[in-house]
Short mmCIF file of C-alpha atoms in Angstrom, two decimals:
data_model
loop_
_atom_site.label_atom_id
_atom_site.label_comp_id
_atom_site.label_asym_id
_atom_site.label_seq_id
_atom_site.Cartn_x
_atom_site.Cartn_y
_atom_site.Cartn_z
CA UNK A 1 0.00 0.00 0.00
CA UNK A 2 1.60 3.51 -0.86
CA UNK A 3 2.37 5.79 1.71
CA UNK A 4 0.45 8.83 1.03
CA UNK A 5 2.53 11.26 3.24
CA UNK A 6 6.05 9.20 2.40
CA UNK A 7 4.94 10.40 -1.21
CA UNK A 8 3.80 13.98 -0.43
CA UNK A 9 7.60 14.45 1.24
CA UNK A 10 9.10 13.19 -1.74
CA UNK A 11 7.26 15.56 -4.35
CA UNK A 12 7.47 18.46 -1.42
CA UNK A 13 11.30 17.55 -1.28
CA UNK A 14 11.40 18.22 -4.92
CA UNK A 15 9.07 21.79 -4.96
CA UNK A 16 11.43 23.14 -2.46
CA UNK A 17 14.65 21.72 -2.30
CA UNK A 18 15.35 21.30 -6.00
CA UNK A 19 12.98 23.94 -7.58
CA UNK A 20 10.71 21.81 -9.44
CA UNK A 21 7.32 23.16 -10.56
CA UNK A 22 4.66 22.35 -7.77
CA UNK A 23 2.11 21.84 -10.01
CA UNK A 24 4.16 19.44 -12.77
CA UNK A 25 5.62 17.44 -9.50
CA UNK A 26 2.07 16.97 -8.24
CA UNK A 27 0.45 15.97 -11.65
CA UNK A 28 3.87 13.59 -11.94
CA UNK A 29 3.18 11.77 -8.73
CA UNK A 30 -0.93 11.69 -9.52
CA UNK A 31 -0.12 10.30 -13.25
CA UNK A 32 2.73 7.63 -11.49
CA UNK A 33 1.08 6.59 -8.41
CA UNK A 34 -2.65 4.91 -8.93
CA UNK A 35 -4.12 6.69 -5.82
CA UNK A 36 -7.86 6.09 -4.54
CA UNK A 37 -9.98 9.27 -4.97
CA UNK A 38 -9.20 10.14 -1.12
CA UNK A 39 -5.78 9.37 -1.17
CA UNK A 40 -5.66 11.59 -4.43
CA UNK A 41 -7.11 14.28 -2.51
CA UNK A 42 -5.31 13.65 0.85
CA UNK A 43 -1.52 13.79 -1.76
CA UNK A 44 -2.66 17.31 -3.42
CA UNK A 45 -3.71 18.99 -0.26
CA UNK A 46 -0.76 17.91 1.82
CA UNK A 47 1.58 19.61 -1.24
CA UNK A 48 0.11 21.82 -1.72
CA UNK A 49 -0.72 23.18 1.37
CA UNK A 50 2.63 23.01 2.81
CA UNK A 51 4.31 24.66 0.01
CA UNK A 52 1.62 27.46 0.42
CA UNK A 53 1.82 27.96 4.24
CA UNK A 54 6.13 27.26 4.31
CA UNK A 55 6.67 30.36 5.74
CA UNK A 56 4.56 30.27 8.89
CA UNK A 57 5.12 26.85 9.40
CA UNK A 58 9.14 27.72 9.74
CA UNK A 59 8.13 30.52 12.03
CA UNK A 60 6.20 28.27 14.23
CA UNK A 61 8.51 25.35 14.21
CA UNK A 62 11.48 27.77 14.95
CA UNK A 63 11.98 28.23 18.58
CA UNK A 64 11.85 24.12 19.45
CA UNK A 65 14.40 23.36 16.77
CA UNK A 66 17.93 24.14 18.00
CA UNK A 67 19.95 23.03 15.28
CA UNK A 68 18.73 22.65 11.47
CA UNK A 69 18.06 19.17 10.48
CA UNK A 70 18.96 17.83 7.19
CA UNK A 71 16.46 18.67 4.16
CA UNK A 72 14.24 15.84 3.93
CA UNK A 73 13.41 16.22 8.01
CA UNK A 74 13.29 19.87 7.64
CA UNK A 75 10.49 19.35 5.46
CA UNK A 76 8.77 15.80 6.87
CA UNK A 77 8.69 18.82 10.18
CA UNK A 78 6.63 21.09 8.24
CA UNK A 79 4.42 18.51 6.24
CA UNK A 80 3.59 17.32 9.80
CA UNK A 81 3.23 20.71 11.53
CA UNK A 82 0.69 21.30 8.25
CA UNK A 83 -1.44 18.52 8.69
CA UNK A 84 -1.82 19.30 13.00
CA UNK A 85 -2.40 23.30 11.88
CA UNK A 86 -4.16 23.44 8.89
CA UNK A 87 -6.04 20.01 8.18
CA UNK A 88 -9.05 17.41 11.22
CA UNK A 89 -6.14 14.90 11.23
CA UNK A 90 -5.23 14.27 14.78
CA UNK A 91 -2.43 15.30 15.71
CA UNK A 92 -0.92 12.47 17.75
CA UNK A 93 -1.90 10.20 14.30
CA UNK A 94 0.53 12.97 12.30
CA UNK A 95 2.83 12.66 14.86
CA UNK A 96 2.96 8.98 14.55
CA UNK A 97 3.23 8.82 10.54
CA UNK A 98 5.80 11.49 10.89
CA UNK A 99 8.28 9.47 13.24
CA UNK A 100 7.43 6.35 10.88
CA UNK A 101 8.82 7.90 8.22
CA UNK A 102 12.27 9.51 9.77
CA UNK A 103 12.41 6.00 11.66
CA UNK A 104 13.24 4.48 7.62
CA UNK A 105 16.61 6.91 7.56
CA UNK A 106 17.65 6.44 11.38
CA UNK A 107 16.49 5.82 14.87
CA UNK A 108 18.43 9.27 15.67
CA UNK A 109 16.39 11.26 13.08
CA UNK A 110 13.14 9.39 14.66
CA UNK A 111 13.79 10.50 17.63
CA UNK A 112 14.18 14.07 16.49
CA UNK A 113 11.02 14.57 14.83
CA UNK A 114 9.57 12.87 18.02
CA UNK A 115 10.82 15.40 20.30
CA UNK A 116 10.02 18.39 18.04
CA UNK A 117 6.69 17.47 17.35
CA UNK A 118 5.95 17.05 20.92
CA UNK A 119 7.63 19.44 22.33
CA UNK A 120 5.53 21.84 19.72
CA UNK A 121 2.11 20.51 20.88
CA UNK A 122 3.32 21.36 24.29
CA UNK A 123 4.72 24.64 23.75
CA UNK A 124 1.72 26.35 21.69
CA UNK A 125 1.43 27.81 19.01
CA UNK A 126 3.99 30.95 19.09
CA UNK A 127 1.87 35.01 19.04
CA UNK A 128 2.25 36.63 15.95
CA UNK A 129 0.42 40.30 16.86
CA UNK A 130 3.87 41.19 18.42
CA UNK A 131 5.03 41.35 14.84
CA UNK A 132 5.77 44.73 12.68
CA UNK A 133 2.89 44.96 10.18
CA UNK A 134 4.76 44.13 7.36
CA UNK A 135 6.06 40.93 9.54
CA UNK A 136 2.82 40.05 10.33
CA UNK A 137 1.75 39.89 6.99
CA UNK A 138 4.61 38.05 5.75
CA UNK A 139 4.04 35.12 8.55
CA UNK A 140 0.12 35.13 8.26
CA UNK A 141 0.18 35.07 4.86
CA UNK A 142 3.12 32.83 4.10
CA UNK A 143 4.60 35.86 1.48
CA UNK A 144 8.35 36.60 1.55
CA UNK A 145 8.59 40.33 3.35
CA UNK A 146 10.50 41.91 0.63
CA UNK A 147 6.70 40.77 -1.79
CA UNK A 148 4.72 42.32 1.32
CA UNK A 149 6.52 45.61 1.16
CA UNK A 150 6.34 46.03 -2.56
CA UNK A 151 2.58 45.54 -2.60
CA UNK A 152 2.38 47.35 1.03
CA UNK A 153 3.99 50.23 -1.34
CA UNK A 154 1.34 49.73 -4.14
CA UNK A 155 -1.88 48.99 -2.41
CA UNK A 156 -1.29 50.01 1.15
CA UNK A 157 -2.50 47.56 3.96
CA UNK A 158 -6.23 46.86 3.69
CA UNK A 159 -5.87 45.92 0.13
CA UNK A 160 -2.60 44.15 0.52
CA UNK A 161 -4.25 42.21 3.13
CA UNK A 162 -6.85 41.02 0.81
CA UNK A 163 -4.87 39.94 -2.28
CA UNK A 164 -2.55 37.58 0.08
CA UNK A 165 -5.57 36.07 1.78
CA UNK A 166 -6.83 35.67 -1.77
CA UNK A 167 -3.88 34.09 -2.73
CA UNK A 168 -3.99 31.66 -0.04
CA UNK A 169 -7.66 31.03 -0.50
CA UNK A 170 -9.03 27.64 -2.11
CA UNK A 171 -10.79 28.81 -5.37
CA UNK A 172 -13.64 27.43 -7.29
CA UNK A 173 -12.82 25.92 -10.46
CA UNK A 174 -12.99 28.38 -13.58
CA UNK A 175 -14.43 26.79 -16.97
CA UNK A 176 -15.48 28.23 -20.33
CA UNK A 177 -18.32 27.47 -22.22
CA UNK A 178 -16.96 26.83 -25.81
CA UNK A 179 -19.59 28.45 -27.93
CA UNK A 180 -18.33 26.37 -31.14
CA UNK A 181 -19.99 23.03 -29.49
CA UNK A 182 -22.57 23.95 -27.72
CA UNK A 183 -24.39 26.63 -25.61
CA UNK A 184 -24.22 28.02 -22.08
CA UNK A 185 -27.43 27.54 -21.07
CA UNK A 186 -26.88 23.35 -22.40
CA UNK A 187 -23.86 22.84 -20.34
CA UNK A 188 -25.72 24.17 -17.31
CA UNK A 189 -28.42 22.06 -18.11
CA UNK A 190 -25.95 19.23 -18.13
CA UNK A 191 -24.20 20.22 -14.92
CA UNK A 192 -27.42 20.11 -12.84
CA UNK A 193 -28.46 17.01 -14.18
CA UNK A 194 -24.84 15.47 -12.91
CA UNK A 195 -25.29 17.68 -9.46
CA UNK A 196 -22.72 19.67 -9.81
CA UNK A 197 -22.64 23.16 -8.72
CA UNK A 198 -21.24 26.61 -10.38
CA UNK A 199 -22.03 30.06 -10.50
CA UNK A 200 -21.60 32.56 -13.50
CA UNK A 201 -18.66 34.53 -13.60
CA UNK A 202 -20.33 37.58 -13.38
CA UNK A 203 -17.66 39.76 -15.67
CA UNK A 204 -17.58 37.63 -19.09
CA UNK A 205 -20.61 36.05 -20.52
CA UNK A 206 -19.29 32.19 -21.07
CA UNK A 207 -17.61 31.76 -18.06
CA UNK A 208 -18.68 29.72 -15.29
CA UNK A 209 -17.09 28.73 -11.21
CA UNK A 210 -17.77 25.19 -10.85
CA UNK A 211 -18.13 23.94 -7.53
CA UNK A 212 -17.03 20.11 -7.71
CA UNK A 213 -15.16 17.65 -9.14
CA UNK A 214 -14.79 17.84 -12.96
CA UNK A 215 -12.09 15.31 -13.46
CA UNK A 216 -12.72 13.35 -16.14
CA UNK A 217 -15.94 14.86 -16.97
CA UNK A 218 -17.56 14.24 -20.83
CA UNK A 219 -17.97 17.92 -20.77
CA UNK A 220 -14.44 18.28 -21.00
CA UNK A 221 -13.98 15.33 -22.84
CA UNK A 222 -15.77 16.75 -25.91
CA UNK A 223 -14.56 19.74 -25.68
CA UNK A 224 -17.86 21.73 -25.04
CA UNK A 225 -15.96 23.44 -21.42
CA UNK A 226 -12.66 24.24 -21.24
CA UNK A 227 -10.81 25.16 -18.30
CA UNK A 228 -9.69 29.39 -18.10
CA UNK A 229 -9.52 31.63 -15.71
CA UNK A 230 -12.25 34.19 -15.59
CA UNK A 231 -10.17 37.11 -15.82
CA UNK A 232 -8.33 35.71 -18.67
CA UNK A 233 -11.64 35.08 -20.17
CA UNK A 234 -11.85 38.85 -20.44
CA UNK A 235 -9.05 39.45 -23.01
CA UNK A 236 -11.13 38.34 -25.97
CA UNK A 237 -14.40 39.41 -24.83
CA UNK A 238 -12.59 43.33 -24.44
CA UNK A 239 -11.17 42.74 -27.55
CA UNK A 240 -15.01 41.86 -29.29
CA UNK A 241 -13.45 40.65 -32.75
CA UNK A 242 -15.22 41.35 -36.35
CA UNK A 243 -15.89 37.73 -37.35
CA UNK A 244 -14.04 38.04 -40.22
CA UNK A 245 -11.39 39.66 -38.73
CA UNK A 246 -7.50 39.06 -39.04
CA UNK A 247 -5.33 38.21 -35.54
CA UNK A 248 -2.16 37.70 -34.36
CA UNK A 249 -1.64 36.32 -30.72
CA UNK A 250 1.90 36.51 -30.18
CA UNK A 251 2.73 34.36 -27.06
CA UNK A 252 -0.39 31.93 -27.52
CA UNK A 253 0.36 29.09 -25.68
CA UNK A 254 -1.44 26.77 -23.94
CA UNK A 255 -4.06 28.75 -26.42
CA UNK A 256 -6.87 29.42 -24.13
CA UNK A 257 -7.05 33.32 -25.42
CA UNK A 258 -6.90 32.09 -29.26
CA UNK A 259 -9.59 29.53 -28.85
CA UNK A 260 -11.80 31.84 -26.86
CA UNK A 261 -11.18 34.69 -30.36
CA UNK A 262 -12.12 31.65 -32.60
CA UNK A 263 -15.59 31.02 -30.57
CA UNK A 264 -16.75 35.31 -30.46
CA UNK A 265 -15.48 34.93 -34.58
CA UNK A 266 -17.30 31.63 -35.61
CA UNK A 267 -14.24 29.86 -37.25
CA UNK A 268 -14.68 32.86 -39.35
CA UNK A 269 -11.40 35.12 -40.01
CA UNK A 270 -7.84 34.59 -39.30
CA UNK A 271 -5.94 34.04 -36.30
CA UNK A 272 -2.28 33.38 -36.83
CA UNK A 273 -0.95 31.82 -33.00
CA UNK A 274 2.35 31.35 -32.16
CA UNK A 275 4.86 30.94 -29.46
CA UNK A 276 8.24 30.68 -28.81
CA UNK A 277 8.44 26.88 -27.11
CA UNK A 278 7.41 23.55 -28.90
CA UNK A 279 5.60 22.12 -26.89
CA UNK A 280 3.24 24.83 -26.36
CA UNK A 281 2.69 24.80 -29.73
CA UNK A 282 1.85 21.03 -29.59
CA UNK A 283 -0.68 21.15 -27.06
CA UNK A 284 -2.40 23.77 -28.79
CA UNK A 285 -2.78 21.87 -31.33
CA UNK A 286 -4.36 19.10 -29.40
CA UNK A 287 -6.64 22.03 -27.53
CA UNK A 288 -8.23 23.27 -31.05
CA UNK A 289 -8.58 20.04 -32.19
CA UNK A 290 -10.46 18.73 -29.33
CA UNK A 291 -12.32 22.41 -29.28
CA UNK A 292 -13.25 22.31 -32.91
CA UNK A 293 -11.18 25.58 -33.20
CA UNK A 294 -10.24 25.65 -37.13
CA UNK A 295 -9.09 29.31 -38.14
CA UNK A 296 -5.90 29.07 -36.79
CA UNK A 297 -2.76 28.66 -38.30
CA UNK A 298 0.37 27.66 -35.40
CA UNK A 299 3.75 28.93 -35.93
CA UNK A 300 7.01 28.42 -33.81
CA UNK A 301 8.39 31.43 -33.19
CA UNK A 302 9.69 34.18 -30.71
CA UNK A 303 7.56 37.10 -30.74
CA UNK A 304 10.74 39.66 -30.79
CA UNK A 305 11.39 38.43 -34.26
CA UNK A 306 7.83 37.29 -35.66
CA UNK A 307 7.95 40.98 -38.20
CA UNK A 308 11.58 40.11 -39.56
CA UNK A 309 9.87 35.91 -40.46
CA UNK A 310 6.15 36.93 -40.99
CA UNK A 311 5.16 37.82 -44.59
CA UNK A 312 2.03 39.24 -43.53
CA UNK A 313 1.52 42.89 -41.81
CA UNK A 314 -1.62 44.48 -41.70
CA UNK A 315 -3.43 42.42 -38.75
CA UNK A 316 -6.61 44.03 -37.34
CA UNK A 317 -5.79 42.88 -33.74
CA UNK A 318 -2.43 42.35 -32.36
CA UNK A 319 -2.70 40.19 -28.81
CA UNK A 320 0.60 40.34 -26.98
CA UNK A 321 -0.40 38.84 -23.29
CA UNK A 322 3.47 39.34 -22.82
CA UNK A 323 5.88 37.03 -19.95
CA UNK A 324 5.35 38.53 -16.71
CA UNK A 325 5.72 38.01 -12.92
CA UNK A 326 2.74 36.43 -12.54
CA UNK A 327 1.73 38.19 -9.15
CA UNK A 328 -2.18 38.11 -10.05
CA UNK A 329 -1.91 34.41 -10.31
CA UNK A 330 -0.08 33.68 -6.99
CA UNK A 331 -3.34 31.50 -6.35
CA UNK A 332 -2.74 28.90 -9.25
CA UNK A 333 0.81 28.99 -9.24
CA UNK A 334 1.75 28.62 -5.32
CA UNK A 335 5.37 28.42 -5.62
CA UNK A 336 6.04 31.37 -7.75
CA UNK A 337 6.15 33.91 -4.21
CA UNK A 338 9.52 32.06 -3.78
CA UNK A 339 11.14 32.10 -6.89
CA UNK A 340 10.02 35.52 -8.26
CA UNK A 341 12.72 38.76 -7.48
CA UNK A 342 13.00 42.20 -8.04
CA UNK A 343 15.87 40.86 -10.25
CA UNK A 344 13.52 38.38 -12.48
CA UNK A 345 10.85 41.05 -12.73
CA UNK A 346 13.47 44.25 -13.83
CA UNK A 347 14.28 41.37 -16.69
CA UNK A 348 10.12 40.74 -17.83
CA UNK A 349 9.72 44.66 -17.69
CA UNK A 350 12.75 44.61 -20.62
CA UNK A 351 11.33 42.17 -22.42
CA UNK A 352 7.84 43.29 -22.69
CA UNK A 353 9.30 46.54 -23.66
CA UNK A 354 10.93 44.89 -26.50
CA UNK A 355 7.70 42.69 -27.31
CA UNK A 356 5.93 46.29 -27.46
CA UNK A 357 8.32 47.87 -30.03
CA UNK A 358 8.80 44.55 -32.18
CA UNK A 359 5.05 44.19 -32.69
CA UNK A 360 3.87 47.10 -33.17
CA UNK A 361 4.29 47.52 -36.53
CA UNK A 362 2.34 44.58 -37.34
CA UNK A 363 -0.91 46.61 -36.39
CA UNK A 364 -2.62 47.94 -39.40
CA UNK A 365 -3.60 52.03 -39.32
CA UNK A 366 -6.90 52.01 -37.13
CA UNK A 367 -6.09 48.20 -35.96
CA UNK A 368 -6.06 47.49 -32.49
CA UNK A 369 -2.84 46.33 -30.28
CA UNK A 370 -3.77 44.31 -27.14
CA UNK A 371 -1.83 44.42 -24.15
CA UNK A 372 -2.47 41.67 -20.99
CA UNK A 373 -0.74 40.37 -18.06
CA UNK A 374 -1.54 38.24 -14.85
CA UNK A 375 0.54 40.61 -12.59
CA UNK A 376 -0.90 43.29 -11.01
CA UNK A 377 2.52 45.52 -10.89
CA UNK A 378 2.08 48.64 -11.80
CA UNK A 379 5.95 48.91 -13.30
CA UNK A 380 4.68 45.75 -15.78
CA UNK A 381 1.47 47.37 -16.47
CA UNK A 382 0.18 50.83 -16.12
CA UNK A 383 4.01 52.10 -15.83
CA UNK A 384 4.30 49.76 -18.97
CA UNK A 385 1.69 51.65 -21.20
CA UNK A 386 2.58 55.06 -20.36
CA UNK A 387 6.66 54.97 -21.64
CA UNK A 388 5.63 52.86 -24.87
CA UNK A 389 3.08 56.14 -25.24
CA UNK A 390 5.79 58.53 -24.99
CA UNK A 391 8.36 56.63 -27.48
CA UNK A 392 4.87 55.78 -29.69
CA UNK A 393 3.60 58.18 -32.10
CA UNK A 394 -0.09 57.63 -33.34
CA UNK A 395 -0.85 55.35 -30.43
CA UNK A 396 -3.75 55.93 -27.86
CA UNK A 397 -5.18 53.94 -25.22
CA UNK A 398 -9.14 52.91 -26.35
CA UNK A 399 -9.44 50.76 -23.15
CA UNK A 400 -7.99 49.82 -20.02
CA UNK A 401 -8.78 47.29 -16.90
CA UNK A 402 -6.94 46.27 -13.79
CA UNK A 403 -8.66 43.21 -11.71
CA UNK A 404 -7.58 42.48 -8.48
CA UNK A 405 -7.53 39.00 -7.04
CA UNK A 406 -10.02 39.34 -4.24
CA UNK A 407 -12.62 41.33 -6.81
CA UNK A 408 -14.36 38.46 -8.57
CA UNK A 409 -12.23 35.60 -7.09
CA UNK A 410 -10.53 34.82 -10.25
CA UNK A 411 -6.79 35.84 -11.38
CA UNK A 412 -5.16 39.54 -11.00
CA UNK A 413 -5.30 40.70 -14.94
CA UNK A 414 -4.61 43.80 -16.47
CA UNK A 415 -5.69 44.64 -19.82
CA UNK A 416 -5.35 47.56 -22.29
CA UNK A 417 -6.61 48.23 -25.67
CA UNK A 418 -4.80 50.67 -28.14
CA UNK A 419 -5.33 51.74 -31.27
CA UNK A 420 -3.18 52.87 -34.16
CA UNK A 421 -4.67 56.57 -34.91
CA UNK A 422 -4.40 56.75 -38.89
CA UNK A 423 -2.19 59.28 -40.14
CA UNK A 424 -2.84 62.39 -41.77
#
């Protein structure tokens, strides 16, 4: 019988000690290991709840450890300290498992966990509204302090507050309705019928929070729902396409925005989607295949470079949701608050600068240029927009939107709309 926690250290091992994705190392693990639905469950929720609360967990577990254990113990600590915080499991039962496990490398580091573990359920849990606000945020929240003090900057407290609960929060599940198979009110129809719950996604008109388990589901299988963020959903529904309209999506992949543009257009039109990595390219392929998505042509290539390769100019829309920091989608992506920097994100800001200039040539006079992140950093958004206006002649800004994470319970997007004013 598979251990479920012995597997969760291994894959939490991974995450943290050797940088591997937490989502890829979790669907790894789910894909190798033939796990009953509970133990399934019980695997994702240990991951990935650890990973998200790390930095509390270290704060709590820090005045009963007097000398930093090896790796592998460091972490069996926190997955147990998770499961007595955060999760009904007893805590003398997590205790147990815990002392199982460090019992298979030696009685010595058994006997260690023991004492820690006990000595913690003892002790209490250690006061936190000592703290510096900043501090307090950065332990609550599980947020490295120097990512608290540049949204503290930004937002100021309240709000700051909100978007790191938000990131910690466990979200609904956001599908699409794909209007080339079938219709929204259908695949509610179908939903009830199966007793599953959702809600509309009150900002885009196809979008829907499911409440329930959709692995697996015919709905997906045929392609009628496909999974999207509602914010994200927003890009092409902003964007409102003529049907027979001609599009270039620069950094496509996985293709959720280019399959959403070919449902508003019909299959009617053009959309040209490309990006700079294979095998994004390949799954898009298998995406508008399974979709029924058939006016799009895929093409390798880096988006820096796509005028100098690309006969075609001219395009009525130009979507560039440039590489970012990702801090609006610190929800899905719960490792990224410890491997983003100030360094990483200087780097995006330069190369969506040079996406900007590259591409926008490739707008037709009176075409439109589309402009969309997940972060919600001023410097990669707002900041963005304004120096590529100054440096820009004969641009202008048609639309704009900035969604915060807490707002609709869906990613933090920012989107703007310019056009190419037609010279005189």
């Amino acid at each position: 019988m598979t251990n479920v926690r012995k597997l969760a250290l291994e894959a939490l091992y991974k995450i943290m000690a050797e940088k591997a994705y937490a989502n890829l190392t979790v669907n790894r693990y789910l894909n190798r290991y033939k796990l009953e639905a509970n133990d399934r469950r019980l695997f994702t929720k240990l991951v990935y709840g650890t990973v998200e609360n790390i930095i509390k967990l270290e704060y709590l577990l820090r005045p009963f450890v007097k000398k930093e254990p090896e790796a592998r113990i460091k972490y069996l600590l926190y997955l147990s300290l998770y499961q007595i915080e955060y999760t009904d499991i007893p805590p003398f039962a997590a205790v147990d498992e815990a002392v199982k496990i460090a019992k298979e490398k030696n009685r010595f580091a058994a006997s260690f966990v023991n004492a820690v573990l006990r000595n913690y359920l003892r002790g209490g849990k250690r006061d936190l509204s000592n703290l510096p606000k900043n501090e307090y945020l950065s332990v609550e929240y599980s947020h490295p302090l120097w990512l608290v003090d540049f949204f503290l900057d930004v937002y100021g407290y309240e709000t700051t507050e909100k978007i790191l609960k938000e990131n910690n929060a466990s979200r609904p599940l956001s599908v699409r309705v794909n209007t080339l198979k079938t219709t929204l009110g259908d695949v509610e129809a179908e939903l009830r019928k199966d007793g599953i719950g959702f809600d509309r996604i009150p900002i885009v008109s196809s979008g829907l929070s499911v409440i329930g388990d959709l692995h697996g589901h015919r709905l997906l299988r045929e392609g009628k729902l496909v999974f999207q963020d509602g914010a994200a959903q927003l890009v092409a529904e902003m964007m409102a396409p003529d049907k027979n309209a001609k599009i270039i999506d620069l950094c496509a992949g996985p293709g959720g925005k280019t399959a959403h543009l070919s449902a508003l257009m019909n299959n009617g039109g053009l959309i040209y989607a490309c990006d700079i990595h294979r095998h994004k390219i390949e799954l898009m392929d298998k995406l508008f295949y399974r979709l029924g998505v058939r006016n799009v042509k895929t093409a390798l290539a880096d988006a820096r470079k796509i005028g100098e390769i690309l006969d075609e100019k001219d395009f009525d829309y130009v979507l560039a949701d440039v590489p970012c920091s990702g801090l609006g989608a610190l929800s899905d992506r719960i490792d990224l608050k410890y491997r983003i920097n100030r360094e990483s994100i200087a780097e995006l800001i330069d190369l969506q600068r040079e996406i900007l200039d590259k591409t926008w040539p490739l707008v037709k006079p009176g075409g439109k240029y589309v402009y969309s992140t997940c972060t919600i950093n001023p410097e990669e958004n707002e900041a963005q927009i304004a120096a590529f206006l100054e440096r820009t002649p004969f641009a202008r800004v048609i639309a704009e939107r900035m969604i915060l994470p807490f707002e609709y319970r869906t990613d933090g997007f920012y989107i703007c709309i310019m056009e190419k004013r037609v010279e005189n």
